[in-house]
Amino acid sequence: MTTAAITPHVTDYKTAGAYTGQKGIWSWLTTVDHKRIGKLYLFTALFFFMVGGLEAVVIRAQLGGPNRSLVSAEFYNQLFTMHGTTMVFLAIMPLSAAFFNFLIPLQIGARDVAFPRLNAFSYWVYLFGGIFITVPIFFALAPNGGWFGYTPLTTKAYSPGINIDFWVIGLLILGVSSLAAAFNFLTTIINLRAPGMTLMRMPMFTWMSFVVQFLLVLAFPVITIALVFLLFDRFFGTNFYTVTAGGDPLLWQHLFWIFGHPEVYILVLPAFGLVSELLPTYSQKPLFGYAVVVYSGILIGFLGFGVWAHHMFAVGMGPVADTVFSLTTMLIAIPTGVKIFNWIATVAQGKLKFTTAMLFALGLISLFTIGGISGIMHSSPPANLQQTDTYFIVAHFHYVLFGGSIMGIFGGIYHYFPKMFGRLMHEGLGKIHFWLTFIAMNLTFFPMHYAGLLGMPRRIYTYDANQGWDLFNAISTGGAYLLGVAIIVFIWNFLSSMKRGAIAGPNPWNAPTLEWSIPSPPPEYNFAQTPEVHSRYPMWDQRASDVDHPKVNLTEGKSPEQMGIIMPYNTIKPLVVALGLVVMFSGLIASRDPATGGSKPVLWVMFAGAAVMIGALYSWLLSPLEPEHHAH
Amino acid sequence: MKGSSRLRRLLPYLAFTALALTLVACTGETTQYPNSTFEPKTELGRAIDDLWDILLLLGTIVFVLVELALAFVVWKYRNNKEAKHTHGNTKLEILWTMIPAVILVFIAVPTVRTIFETQAPAPGDALKVDVIGHQWWWEFRYPEYGVTTANELYLPVGRTVSFSLTTKDVIHSFWIPQMGAKRDLIANRTNYIWFTPDTAIAPSVWNGFCTEYCGTSHAFMRFRVFTVTPEQFESWVAGQKATAAFNAGPAAPAPSAPDSQPPAASPLDTNPPAQPIGPPTGTGTAQLAGGVAPGYFFPHESMPEYAVPQRPLPANISFTRGLTGDPARGQTAFMLGGCIGCHTVRGNPMAAGTIGPDLTHFATRHTLAGGTYPNTTDYLARWIKNARVMKPGSIMPTLGKGEYDPVLKRTAPVSLDDQQIADIVAYLQQLR
């Protein structure tokens, strides 16, 4: 077997402009094209990523030295709550969703996702939900109960204000988006794979996404139930979490973490999937131990549901429960370690090409390893009791979520940018971005290990001098500023490359999977002809003549009609349904009780929202997805 | 075991400094890291630290090997001309499935042993302390002795102390880093934790923290732990059991030793008396067994830097300088000004509130407001004047005349002028 050289097929393409459909704002509002929706997810999630990053910078500025008062205690609590909520629900999950949307149909050789209009609906619900939960911080009314929202602090008795209501309702709205999307991708992956693409021939990103969709479907109902209980407690006087009525505060914690721990894998497995695409491409050899990587991903997802109480070792569950959850947690280290070893073995003996994307992939391996090791350190309950709720934990999960998820996603963006926009990102700026990120990330988060083990609690808005924490915090704050610079470099690179990047061609990296067989950016119908798959790496394994055969997929600049391909109608209805849904929920907090500062439901707003939602939904369901097929 | 114990104690520093050479100069000095988890002062802390040493050692080895392997393959194949198309290797897969499994056995076995060791029932003769969490301060009760304190915990060294942890409101978490382990305070249930402070550490002071996010002033829910000799503890208990030292009715003049009370007679910029004082009224001069006078408390002047709050005076609460407080008038103001609705001063039948901290021996305390400020005249006067500016979200109302209450978002409804506050300060500083 030989390997083709990595030379962009630049000469084949005079412009980046394969036929990609309509233009204009209206076409974006009504689109049902998974690629455009993927881009919408990408832009929106990057925006929220910067909002969350800005919150982090203010947090670090406040903590840069002892006894600072840049922000008030009240506002700090809103900042750290929104930093966590934003990064988890509005940045990393939707960044992954951007790749799910853009890549899954391309990787499996499909025209679109199974339910294109539901897909649009998921995006609009995410956008409106994100706005709903983000806007209050500009009025210092943002949620302030932590991203984990522990009761009874978040019950009406201790948080009478409107802040927590935004959080409860916002997360319920976002849950609708995640669940709809998850069912959509499950159906897509199960049903729409091209002929010959068996499960064990699926690209690794699609595989890890497949696992993640199961996690979403199983985990989000749990948080939804927990949130509905809290919503009922806060609005309708029920007593699920009311301590004085005998409620058990731990009910919330169990429900939250049964969701919350799988959520960690929801955040990190897509990045693992991306890296498993990047490393083979830039090593020009197949992923080492494909089957084992698949099984380990499934195992991580499965075990992820049996470890939730390791977030709760300090609540006093007793030695037996502590032991069980400790051991199940340790077990997860095995499939995770296996993944890391297989990645390293993939790089070994490869023909390495150190693109920015490759650097981010290698960065993920090195940084996530640190997060994994510190994770094992607090899987041991006695040790955990010295670490939990200190900055050691903050260090740990930033190595997992920044060192894991974000590094993988950045790598994915550099890798797939040419497929999305037809142009390459600037490699020089990319490498500056990588090294700044890598250095700043360690400067920011590594000292937190020390601060935590030297006794610094989490979630404190300020700390006293003479505690031995000043130096570590000062370094962390400097690192956070540098990370800000790194992001500016990235955004500049991203925006300028969209306009002026070098033309990419269909497969600039000589990557092996199906999405690289079609023009960049892909035409709106994706594949001119449904591909037939004979191996895991069709682009490497097929004969060279197939790639260039016009009948296969390099048909350029033609509309679907010219190709005889039936496309779904654009429609505004999913957006209207999403808007109605969010208006309906907003009715709960449409007015404020001046006496308590709490929210007061306004019924007519809720009914108006419900009417819009139901009306638009009926209209959506009664209208056809696409023109009728005529027999050929 | 003995020979390796020094090595084990050094390990955390060795490994950590190896990972971050730039910080070499900063490690090693004990007092520089007063809340370190690496220098446990109890058997509980040592059990955890032993486990930590295993975790750190294995973790460091895994870290170094993985990063070296990654660096090696990247370096070795950086200019590789031809990729070798291997798809996998079953033997290798089995090998690197087994390696983490074996490492985990070495972690799991001591982990499980330590879990059961540290969560065994406390010895029957342990000193019992009830810890009650409040937003945002700590109530400590010694049921054996009928003593209640706030934000300051006295523990006799060498005797096991068993804590019963509950909360009056939201979830808090009780943590003294140097003593080892933390435990949550949860409504509708009681949690337990026990340990034995080393005999070598008396008398000394340690910092404690709330580590579960509990609302606005979570950062200001700290406490101090004084590990003292059994004799000092007996003396302290005897002093705390007594009713308040200052026991005069509104009409009576200030009793004992007015000359030694600088706060009552000097401008508001002095510290409270630093010496442990003699027997409070009510216990007479009876000596305890062992010849220790009752009324010991940790000397103010012996407080190490790390235990004295450094938070500056808030600039936006002004206070008239040079006022002299009168403790007798202060007691009246204390009773009429609403203070007694929340605070207990045993010996004063009117002052029996239980919402706020017990103030019976307030002047023996070293800090204010959940360990946020030093207990000195300047801070105390401003605290009474506008607690809600001093400590965001505080239940303690804003009391100063014309002061803006940030919770009610209007001028304080109750209003004490600066003279009345100075009087109350003088009164409180006699409660010991």
Short mmCIF file of C-alpha atoms in Angstrom, two decimals, chain A residues 33-238:
data_model
loop_
_atom_site.label_atom_id
_atom_site.label_comp_id
_atom_site.label_asym_id
_atom_site.label_seq_id
_atom_site.Cartn_x
_atom_site.Cartn_y
_atom_site.Cartn_z
CA ASP A 33 -28.84 22.46 5.16
CA HIS A 34 -26.78 20.65 7.80
CA LYS A 35 -23.59 22.38 6.62
CA ARG A 36 -25.04 25.86 6.99
CA ILE A 37 -26.56 24.93 10.35
CA GLY A 38 -23.15 23.58 11.35
CA LYS A 39 -21.61 26.94 10.48
CA LEU A 40 -24.31 28.76 12.42
CA TYR A 41 -23.48 26.57 15.40
CA LEU A 42 -19.78 27.30 14.91
CA PHE A 43 -20.16 31.09 14.76
CA THR A 44 -22.63 31.23 17.63
CA ALA A 45 -20.62 28.90 19.85
CA LEU A 46 -17.40 30.82 19.16
CA PHE A 47 -19.22 34.01 20.15
CA PHE A 48 -20.38 32.46 23.41
CA PHE A 49 -16.89 31.02 23.91
CA MET A 50 -15.60 34.58 23.89
CA VAL A 51 -18.32 35.71 26.27
CA GLY A 52 -17.34 32.92 28.65
CA GLY A 53 -13.69 33.77 28.17
CA LEU A 54 -14.31 37.41 28.99
CA GLU A 55 -16.04 36.31 32.18
CA ALA A 56 -13.00 34.20 32.99
CA VAL A 57 -10.67 37.15 32.45
CA VAL A 58 -12.67 39.30 34.87
CA ILE A 59 -12.64 36.42 37.38
CA ARG A 60 -8.86 36.12 37.07
CA ALA A 61 -8.41 39.89 37.34
CA GLN A 62 -10.36 39.85 40.59
CA LEU A 63 -8.28 36.93 41.91
CA GLY A 64 -4.93 38.28 40.69
CA GLY A 65 -4.08 39.44 44.18
CA PRO A 66 -5.47 39.13 47.69
CA ASN A 67 -8.42 41.21 48.90
CA ARG A 68 -9.13 42.84 45.55
CA SER A 69 -12.46 44.47 44.94
CA LEU A 70 -12.66 44.87 41.19
CA VAL A 71 -16.09 43.24 41.28
CA SER A 72 -18.53 42.74 44.14
CA ALA A 73 -19.15 39.37 45.76
CA GLU A 74 -22.62 39.31 44.17
CA PHE A 75 -21.30 39.96 40.69
CA TYR A 76 -18.39 37.55 41.08
CA ASN A 77 -20.84 34.79 41.93
CA GLN A 78 -22.77 35.59 38.76
CA LEU A 79 -19.53 35.58 36.79
CA PHE A 80 -18.32 32.16 37.89
CA THR A 81 -21.81 30.69 37.51
CA MET A 82 -22.12 32.06 33.99
CA HIS A 83 -18.54 31.17 33.07
CA GLY A 84 -19.26 27.53 33.85
CA THR A 85 -22.75 27.50 32.36
CA THR A 86 -21.62 29.34 29.23
CA MET A 87 -18.58 27.20 28.58
CA VAL A 88 -20.42 23.91 29.13
CA PHE A 89 -23.79 24.56 27.52
CA LEU A 90 -23.19 27.46 25.15
CA ALA A 91 -19.61 26.96 23.98
CA ILE A 92 -18.15 23.46 24.11
CA MET A 93 -21.34 21.45 23.53
CA PRO A 94 -22.41 23.61 20.54
CA LEU A 95 -18.86 23.64 19.18
CA SER A 96 -19.11 19.87 19.17
CA ALA A 97 -22.56 20.20 17.64
CA ALA A 98 -21.06 22.34 14.87
CA PHE A 99 -18.88 19.38 13.94
CA PHE A 100 -21.73 16.88 14.36
CA ASN A 101 -23.77 18.93 11.95
CA PHE A 102 -21.14 19.67 9.42
CA LEU A 103 -19.32 16.36 9.45
CA ILE A 104 -21.57 13.43 10.24
CA PRO A 105 -23.58 13.44 6.99
CA LEU A 106 -20.39 14.06 5.00
CA GLN A 107 -18.49 11.30 6.77
CA ILE A 108 -21.23 8.73 6.25
CA GLY A 109 -22.01 9.78 2.68
CA ALA A 110 -25.48 11.21 3.25
CA ARG A 111 -27.31 14.14 1.62
CA ASP A 112 -28.30 15.63 4.98
CA VAL A 113 -29.28 14.60 8.49
CA ALA A 114 -32.37 12.45 8.96
CA PHE A 115 -34.58 15.37 10.01
CA PRO A 116 -33.27 18.57 8.42
CA ARG A 117 -36.01 20.82 9.80
CA LEU A 118 -35.64 19.41 13.32
CA ASN A 119 -31.96 20.18 12.95
CA ALA A 120 -32.73 23.83 12.21
CA PHE A 121 -35.11 23.84 15.16
CA SER A 122 -32.32 22.56 17.45
CA TYR A 123 -30.07 25.40 16.39
CA TRP A 124 -32.67 28.14 16.86
CA VAL A 125 -33.64 26.83 20.27
CA TYR A 126 -29.95 26.85 21.21
CA LEU A 127 -29.49 30.41 19.96
CA PHE A 128 -32.58 31.80 21.70
CA GLY A 129 -31.88 29.82 24.87
CA GLY A 130 -28.30 31.06 24.86
CA ILE A 131 -29.41 34.66 24.52
CA PHE A 132 -32.02 34.12 27.22
CA ILE A 133 -29.49 32.87 29.75
CA THR A 134 -26.68 35.29 28.79
CA VAL A 135 -28.43 38.65 28.66
CA PRO A 136 -29.10 38.97 32.43
CA ILE A 137 -25.39 39.33 33.24
CA PHE A 138 -25.40 42.72 31.54
CA PHE A 139 -27.97 43.80 34.11
CA ALA A 140 -26.19 42.12 37.04
CA LEU A 141 -29.16 39.76 37.30
CA ALA A 142 -27.43 36.63 36.08
CA PRO A 143 -27.76 33.22 37.70
CA ASN A 144 -25.60 33.01 40.81
CA GLY A 145 -25.97 29.49 42.15
CA GLY A 146 -23.01 27.91 40.38
CA TRP A 147 -23.27 25.85 37.19
CA PHE A 148 -24.13 22.90 39.48
CA GLY A 149 -27.00 24.83 41.12
CA TYR A 150 -26.99 22.96 44.43
CA THR A 151 -30.20 23.02 46.41
CA PRO A 152 -31.24 24.30 48.88
CA LEU A 153 -29.16 27.36 47.95
CA THR A 154 -31.03 27.61 44.64
CA THR A 155 -34.48 27.25 46.19
CA LYS A 156 -36.71 30.26 46.66
CA ALA A 157 -35.94 30.40 50.38
CA TYR A 158 -32.26 31.20 49.80
CA SER A 159 -32.33 32.67 46.30
CA PRO A 160 -35.57 34.64 46.06
CA GLY A 161 -34.37 36.77 43.15
CA ILE A 162 -34.96 36.32 39.45
CA ASN A 163 -31.36 35.13 38.86
CA ILE A 164 -31.86 31.41 39.41
CA ASP A 165 -35.07 31.48 37.36
CA PHE A 166 -33.07 32.49 34.29
CA TRP A 167 -30.79 29.53 34.92
CA VAL A 168 -33.50 26.92 35.48
CA ILE A 169 -35.55 28.01 32.48
CA GLY A 170 -32.50 28.60 30.29
CA LEU A 171 -31.18 25.10 30.89
CA LEU A 172 -34.60 23.58 30.24
CA ILE A 173 -34.72 25.39 26.91
CA LEU A 174 -31.20 24.31 26.00
CA GLY A 175 -32.08 20.73 26.95
CA VAL A 176 -34.80 20.72 24.28
CA SER A 177 -32.17 21.67 21.73
CA SER A 178 -29.70 19.00 22.83
CA LEU A 179 -32.29 16.22 22.96
CA ALA A 180 -33.79 17.04 19.57
CA ALA A 181 -30.32 17.14 18.04
CA ALA A 182 -29.29 13.88 19.71
CA PHE A 183 -32.27 11.93 18.37
CA ASN A 184 -31.65 13.45 14.98
CA PHE A 185 -28.00 12.34 14.84
CA LEU A 186 -28.77 8.89 16.22
CA THR A 187 -31.31 8.36 13.46
CA THR A 188 -28.91 9.79 10.91
CA ILE A 189 -26.01 7.58 11.88
CA ILE A 190 -28.11 4.44 12.14
CA ASN A 191 -30.09 4.91 8.93
CA LEU A 192 -28.29 7.12 6.45
CA ARG A 193 -24.87 5.51 6.11
CA ALA A 194 -23.75 5.02 2.52
CA PRO A 195 -23.80 1.51 1.12
CA GLY A 196 -20.86 -0.47 2.41
CA MET A 197 -20.28 1.72 5.44
CA THR A 198 -20.65 -0.82 8.19
CA LEU A 199 -20.44 0.40 11.76
CA MET A 200 -16.85 -0.74 11.95
CA ARG A 201 -15.98 1.28 8.86
CA MET A 202 -17.35 4.51 10.26
CA PRO A 203 -14.86 7.35 10.72
CA MET A 204 -13.82 7.68 14.34
CA PHE A 205 -15.36 11.13 14.75
CA THR A 206 -18.73 9.76 13.73
CA TRP A 207 -18.21 6.85 16.11
CA MET A 208 -17.46 9.04 19.09
CA SER A 209 -20.37 11.32 18.13
CA PHE A 210 -22.58 8.25 18.01
CA VAL A 211 -21.59 7.41 21.60
CA VAL A 212 -22.15 11.02 22.64
CA GLN A 213 -25.69 11.04 21.21
CA PHE A 214 -26.56 8.05 23.40
CA LEU A 215 -25.12 9.86 26.41
CA LEU A 216 -27.18 12.95 25.58
CA VAL A 217 -30.36 10.95 25.17
CA LEU A 218 -29.82 9.18 28.49
CA ALA A 219 -28.39 12.03 30.56
CA PHE A 220 -30.48 15.04 29.57
CA PRO A 221 -33.81 13.65 30.77
CA VAL A 222 -32.27 13.35 34.24
CA ILE A 223 -31.24 17.01 34.45
CA THR A 224 -34.59 17.93 32.92
CA ILE A 225 -36.39 16.14 35.73
CA ALA A 226 -34.16 17.75 38.35
CA LEU A 227 -34.77 21.19 36.79
CA VAL A 228 -38.53 20.67 36.52
CA PHE A 229 -38.63 19.79 40.23
CA LEU A 230 -36.72 22.97 40.99
CA LEU A 231 -38.93 24.99 38.67
CA PHE A 232 -42.04 23.66 40.39
CA ASP A 233 -40.53 24.37 43.81
CA ARG A 234 -39.73 27.93 42.79
CA PHE A 235 -42.95 28.76 40.94
CA PHE A 236 -45.69 26.50 42.21
CA GLY A 237 -44.76 25.87 45.83
CA THR A 238 -43.94 22.18 45.62
#
